[in-house]
mmCIF file of C-alpha atoms in Angstrom:
data_model
loop_
_atom_site.group_PDB
_atom_site.id
_atom_site.type_symbol
_atom_site.label_atom_id
_atom_site.label_comp_id
_atom_site.label_asym_id
_atom_site.label_seq_id
_atom_site.Cartn_x
_atom_site.Cartn_y
_atom_site.Cartn_z
ATOM 1 C CA MET A 1 7.546 -50.205 -5.280
ATOM 2 C CA LYS A 2 10.766 -47.142 -5.879
ATOM 3 C CA ILE A 3 12.847 -49.978 -7.101
ATOM 4 C CA LEU A 4 10.216 -50.742 -9.623
ATOM 5 C CA LYS A 5 9.993 -47.115 -10.905
ATOM 6 C CA ILE A 6 13.359 -46.493 -11.688
ATOM 7 C CA TYR A 7 13.859 -49.934 -13.548
ATOM 8 C CA THR A 8 10.839 -49.229 -15.315
ATOM 9 C CA ILE A 9 12.492 -45.472 -16.331
ATOM 10 C CA CYS A 10 15.642 -47.011 -16.910
ATOM 11 C CA GLY A 11 14.032 -49.606 -19.455
ATOM 12 C CA SER A 12 12.099 -46.697 -21.145
ATOM 13 C CA ILE A 13 15.268 -44.712 -21.999
ATOM 14 C CA LEU A 14 16.532 -47.884 -23.397
ATOM 15 C CA ILE A 15 13.688 -48.529 -25.339
ATOM 16 C CA MET A 16 13.310 -45.143 -26.722
ATOM 17 C CA THR A 17 16.834 -44.871 -27.162
ATOM 18 C CA PHE A 18 16.759 -48.026 -29.524
ATOM 19 C CA PHE A 19 13.698 -46.827 -31.558
ATOM 20 C CA SER A 20 14.847 -42.934 -31.907
ATOM 21 C CA ALA A 21 17.292 -44.090 -34.733
ATOM 22 C CA CYS A 22 17.229 -45.030 -38.533
ATOM 23 C CA SER A 23 17.861 -48.234 -39.733
ATOM 24 C CA GLU A 24 20.853 -48.868 -41.984
ATOM 25 C CA GLU A 25 19.348 -50.144 -45.358
ATOM 26 C CA SER A 26 19.926 -48.616 -48.345
ATOM 27 C CA ASP A 27 22.454 -45.718 -48.245
ATOM 28 C CA VAL A 28 25.067 -47.882 -47.088
ATOM 29 C CA GLY A 29 24.173 -50.410 -50.101
ATOM 30 C CA ILE A 30 24.523 -47.597 -52.400
ATOM 31 C CA SER A 31 28.204 -46.855 -50.885
ATOM 32 C CA GLN A 32 29.456 -50.474 -51.187
ATOM 33 C CA GLY A 33 28.549 -50.613 -54.633
ATOM 34 C CA LYS A 34 30.729 -47.771 -56.065
ATOM 35 C CA LYS A 35 34.252 -48.215 -56.972
ATOM 36 C CA LEU A 36 36.487 -45.639 -55.089
ATOM 37 C CA THR A 37 38.403 -43.824 -57.658
ATOM 38 C CA SER A 38 40.353 -41.046 -56.677
ATOM 39 C CA GLN A 39 37.655 -38.320 -57.954
ATOM 40 C CA TYR A 40 34.804 -40.342 -56.600
ATOM 41 C CA ILE A 41 36.562 -40.264 -52.782
ATOM 42 C CA GLN A 42 37.563 -36.805 -53.337
ATOM 43 C CA GLU A 43 33.540 -35.755 -54.226
ATOM 44 C CA ALA A 44 32.474 -38.197 -51.360
ATOM 45 C CA GLU A 45 34.939 -35.916 -48.764
ATOM 46 C CA ASP A 46 33.673 -32.722 -50.397
ATOM 47 C CA ILE A 47 30.291 -33.844 -49.587
ATOM 48 C CA ASP A 48 30.846 -35.653 -46.183
ATOM 49 C CA LYS A 49 32.031 -32.481 -44.890
ATOM 50 C CA GLU A 50 28.686 -30.502 -46.024
ATOM 51 C CA SER A 51 26.853 -33.253 -43.565
ATOM 52 C CA TYR A 52 28.242 -31.404 -40.683
ATOM 53 C CA ALA A 53 27.983 -27.708 -42.133
ATOM 54 C CA GLY A 54 27.781 -25.320 -39.073
ATOM 55 C CA LEU A 55 29.701 -27.883 -37.198
ATOM 56 C CA GLU A 56 33.665 -27.814 -38.755
ATOM 57 C CA ASP A 57 35.046 -26.528 -35.596
ATOM 58 C CA VAL A 58 33.779 -29.519 -33.779
ATOM 59 C CA PHE A 59 34.058 -32.306 -35.923
ATOM 60 C CA LEU A 60 37.205 -33.439 -37.708
ATOM 61 C CA ASP A 61 37.872 -34.872 -41.081
ATOM 62 C CA THR A 62 37.111 -38.326 -41.409
ATOM 63 C CA LYS A 63 40.187 -38.910 -43.922
ATOM 64 C CA THR A 64 42.471 -39.541 -41.116
ATOM 65 C CA ILE A 65 40.299 -41.068 -37.742
ATOM 66 C CA GLN A 66 43.128 -40.750 -34.622
ATOM 67 C CA GLY A 67 43.274 -41.951 -31.093
ATOM 68 C CA GLN A 68 45.457 -39.151 -28.905
ATOM 69 C CA GLU A 69 46.431 -39.877 -25.211
ATOM 70 C CA SER A 70 43.878 -37.873 -22.692
ATOM 71 C CA LYS A 71 41.259 -37.672 -25.810
ATOM 72 C CA ILE A 72 38.787 -39.811 -26.251
ATOM 73 C CA THR A 73 37.738 -40.905 -30.256
ATOM 74 C CA LEU A 74 33.982 -40.451 -30.973
ATOM 75 C CA LEU A 75 32.698 -42.073 -34.013
ATOM 76 C CA ILE A 76 28.872 -40.582 -34.818
ATOM 77 C CA PHE A 77 28.064 -42.845 -37.568
ATOM 78 C CA GLY A 78 24.920 -41.157 -39.713
ATOM 79 C CA LYS A 79 23.335 -41.071 -42.626
ATOM 80 C CA ASN A 80 21.304 -38.721 -45.435
ATOM 81 C CA ARG A 81 17.553 -38.622 -44.783
ATOM 82 C CA CYS A 82 17.926 -39.477 -41.485
ATOM 83 C CA GLY A 83 15.927 -36.949 -38.829
ATOM 84 C CA TYR A 84 17.838 -38.481 -36.021
ATOM 85 C CA CYS A 85 21.150 -37.672 -37.559
ATOM 86 C CA ASP A 86 20.194 -34.018 -37.881
ATOM 87 C CA LYS A 87 18.466 -33.409 -34.793
ATOM 88 C CA ILE A 88 21.435 -35.080 -32.813
ATOM 89 C CA LYS A 89 23.643 -32.320 -34.822
ATOM 90 C CA ASP A 90 20.952 -29.485 -34.528
ATOM 91 C CA ASP A 91 21.656 -29.951 -30.367
ATOM 92 C CA ILE A 92 25.332 -29.913 -30.715
ATOM 93 C CA LYS A 93 24.554 -26.782 -32.769
ATOM 94 C CA ASN A 94 22.421 -25.286 -29.726
ATOM 95 C CA SER A 95 24.449 -26.333 -26.824
ATOM 96 C CA LYS A 96 27.867 -24.256 -26.146
ATOM 97 C CA SER A 97 28.451 -26.867 -23.591
ATOM 98 C CA LEU A 98 27.720 -29.745 -25.916
ATOM 99 C CA GLN A 99 30.760 -28.062 -28.507
ATOM 100 C CA ASN A 100 33.243 -27.362 -25.471
ATOM 101 C CA THR A 101 32.966 -30.223 -23.962
ATOM 102 C CA LEU A 102 33.804 -32.248 -27.368
ATOM 103 C CA LYS A 103 36.499 -29.903 -28.222
ATOM 104 C CA SER A 104 38.363 -30.180 -25.221
ATOM 105 C CA HIS A 105 38.149 -33.895 -24.101
ATOM 106 C CA PHE A 106 37.193 -35.753 -27.268
ATOM 107 C CA LEU A 107 38.194 -36.742 -30.903
ATOM 108 C CA PRO A 108 34.611 -36.379 -32.330
ATOM 109 C CA TYR A 109 34.202 -37.595 -36.270
ATOM 110 C CA TYR A 110 30.685 -37.464 -37.464
ATOM 111 C CA ILE A 111 30.635 -40.274 -40.403
ATOM 112 C CA ASN A 112 28.316 -39.891 -43.112
ATOM 113 C CA VAL A 113 27.976 -43.461 -44.558
ATOM 114 C CA SER A 114 25.252 -42.134 -47.308
ATOM 115 C CA TYR A 115 28.924 -41.888 -49.324
ATOM 116 C CA ALA A 116 31.942 -44.216 -49.745
ATOM 117 C CA LYS A 117 35.271 -42.815 -48.645
ATOM 118 C CA ASN A 118 38.398 -44.424 -47.687
ATOM 119 C CA HIS A 119 39.570 -43.491 -43.855
ATOM 120 C CA LEU A 120 43.129 -43.933 -42.225
ATOM 121 C CA LEU A 121 43.279 -45.147 -38.652
ATOM 122 C CA GLN A 122 45.592 -44.360 -36.379
ATOM 123 C CA PHE A 123 45.424 -45.282 -33.268
ATOM 124 C CA GLN A 124 47.923 -45.603 -30.386
ATOM 125 C CA ASN A 125 50.421 -48.822 -30.158
ATOM 126 C CA THR A 126 48.324 -50.117 -33.389
ATOM 127 C CA PRO A 127 49.499 -50.635 -37.018
ATOM 128 C CA GLU A 128 47.553 -48.112 -39.767
ATOM 129 C CA SER A 129 44.900 -49.229 -41.311
ATOM 130 C CA THR A 130 42.651 -47.956 -44.381
ATOM 131 C CA LEU A 131 39.084 -49.131 -43.861
ATOM 132 C CA SER A 132 36.654 -47.861 -46.604
ATOM 133 C CA THR A 133 33.188 -46.418 -45.084
ATOM 134 C CA SER A 134 31.216 -49.425 -44.938
ATOM 135 C CA THR A 135 34.159 -51.897 -43.735
ATOM 136 C CA LEU A 136 34.444 -48.952 -40.842
ATOM 137 C CA MET A 137 30.721 -49.323 -40.105
ATOM 138 C CA GLU A 138 30.808 -52.965 -40.512
ATOM 139 C CA THR A 139 33.826 -53.279 -37.833
ATOM 140 C CA TYR A 140 32.511 -50.792 -35.209
ATOM 141 C CA VAL A 141 28.639 -50.768 -35.023
ATOM 142 C CA LYS A 142 27.319 -54.121 -33.430
ATOM 143 C CA SER A 143 23.827 -53.347 -32.813
ATOM 144 C CA PRO A 144 21.118 -55.177 -34.688
ATOM 145 C CA MET A 145 20.421 -53.527 -38.421
ATOM 146 C CA ARG A 146 23.512 -50.956 -37.708
ATOM 147 C CA PRO A 147 20.869 -48.025 -37.029
ATOM 148 C CA THR A 148 21.739 -44.322 -37.365
ATOM 149 C CA PRO A 149 22.813 -42.461 -35.390
ATOM 150 C CA THR A 150 25.333 -44.517 -33.399
ATOM 151 C CA LEU A 151 27.950 -43.315 -31.076
ATOM 152 C CA ILE A 152 31.126 -45.264 -30.589
ATOM 153 C CA PHE A 153 33.544 -43.837 -28.025
ATOM 154 C CA LEU A 154 37.141 -45.470 -28.546
ATOM 155 C CA THR A 155 40.417 -46.070 -26.275
ATOM 156 C CA PRO A 156 43.495 -44.005 -28.025
ATOM 157 C CA THR A 157 44.127 -47.839 -28.834
ATOM 158 C CA GLY A 158 41.291 -48.030 -31.101
ATOM 159 C CA GLU A 159 39.362 -50.378 -28.026
ATOM 160 C CA VAL A 160 35.775 -49.777 -28.548
ATOM 161 C CA ILE A 161 34.723 -48.440 -24.534
ATOM 162 C CA TYR A 162 31.030 -48.347 -25.050
ATOM 163 C CA GLU A 163 28.382 -48.196 -28.183
ATOM 164 C CA LEU A 164 25.210 -45.601 -28.030
ATOM 165 C CA PRO A 165 22.851 -46.812 -31.076
ATOM 166 C CA GLY A 166 19.583 -44.238 -31.662
ATOM 167 C CA TYR A 167 19.365 -40.864 -30.624
ATOM 168 C CA ILE A 168 19.326 -39.293 -27.108
ATOM 169 C CA PRO A 169 18.481 -35.406 -25.980
ATOM 170 C CA SER A 170 21.110 -33.051 -25.388
ATOM 171 C CA ASN A 171 21.239 -33.057 -21.679
ATOM 172 C CA GLU A 172 22.013 -37.010 -21.578
ATOM 173 C CA ILE A 173 24.644 -36.894 -24.098
ATOM 174 C CA LEU A 174 26.072 -34.472 -22.077
ATOM 175 C CA ALA A 175 25.860 -36.623 -19.245
ATOM 176 C CA LEU A 176 27.359 -39.331 -20.947
ATOM 177 C CA LEU A 177 30.125 -37.365 -22.664
ATOM 178 C CA GLU A 178 31.190 -36.305 -18.687
ATOM 179 C CA TYR A 179 31.084 -40.107 -17.720
ATOM 180 C CA MET A 180 33.234 -40.330 -20.365
ATOM 181 C CA GLN A 181 35.879 -38.060 -19.941
ATOM 182 C CA SER A 182 36.069 -38.623 -16.153
ATOM 183 C CA GLN A 183 37.711 -41.871 -17.246
ATOM 184 C CA LYS A 184 35.438 -43.685 -14.517
ATOM 185 C CA TRP A 185 35.062 -46.613 -17.384
ATOM 186 C CA LYS A 186 38.767 -47.326 -17.193
ATOM 187 C CA GLY A 187 39.478 -50.843 -15.814
ATOM 188 C CA LYS A 188 36.032 -52.238 -16.023
ATOM 189 C CA ASP A 189 33.817 -54.679 -17.936
ATOM 190 C CA LYS A 190 31.478 -53.671 -20.898
ATOM 191 C CA ASP A 191 28.795 -54.629 -18.870
ATOM 192 C CA THR A 192 29.588 -52.566 -15.885
ATOM 193 C CA ILE A 193 30.223 -49.816 -17.954
ATOM 194 C CA SER A 194 27.038 -50.033 -19.204
ATOM 195 C CA LEU A 195 25.098 -50.178 -16.204
ATOM 196 C CA GLU A 196 27.260 -47.130 -15.237
ATOM 197 C CA ILE A 197 26.146 -45.048 -18.123
ATOM 198 C CA ASN A 198 22.495 -46.083 -17.462
ATOM 199 C CA GLU A 199 22.513 -44.552 -13.924
ATOM 200 C CA SER A 200 24.028 -41.146 -15.532
ATOM 201 C CA LEU A 201 21.398 -41.439 -18.286
ATOM 202 C CA ARG A 202 18.777 -41.969 -15.612
ATOM 203 C CA ASN A 203 19.606 -39.121 -13.357
ATOM 204 C CA ALA A 204 19.897 -36.704 -16.329
ATOM 205 C CA PHE A 205 16.656 -37.625 -17.692
ATOM 206 C CA MET A 206 15.264 -37.295 -13.773
ATOM 207 C CA ASP A 207 16.835 -33.686 -13.696
ATOM 208 C CA PHE A 208 15.024 -33.097 -16.493
ATOM 209 C CA MET A 209 11.496 -34.229 -15.282
ATOM 210 C CA LYS A 210 12.248 -31.921 -12.227
ATOM 211 C CA GLU A 211 12.573 -28.877 -14.325
#
């Protein structure tokens, strides 16, 4: 019976995570139809930075997305008029623990897919490449309908470690970040990593319920 309850809770967490998201739909389509002139790109970059106003000391400029030894690259894909995207940013603003963890152990980027930009990718032992915002999302976000927010964790060489579609509360995000920075995922396949992350999220959820 206890095992059944645990699996029920885990399943509920995953279902809530998937549905706590905004579908991709129209904004990316608008971006795809824009001609990437120099003036438009600069305007988009300026507007893009406004997407994470108040978190400029946490999120890095998306013009160049890098990999770095001893740090994990984190891509957070969001868009305009996405309530859960705003909520995850508010959670970070309201949590010094999240801010400090992101700045100390990650290279975090908030990518607003409502605007078309060019991103220079510089990962270790990998040729440089330049991708538009829509292509960047298509390359890394594999979840159905490409919901926002979606969190993508990358190795210094640009390989995907884990993809999290949708919103989860701040205590669960912190648990996820702690798992990533622990490097426990190294040398494991994605199914094993997913199981271990689900366990971390379940424990964070149970701890929250005890409070």
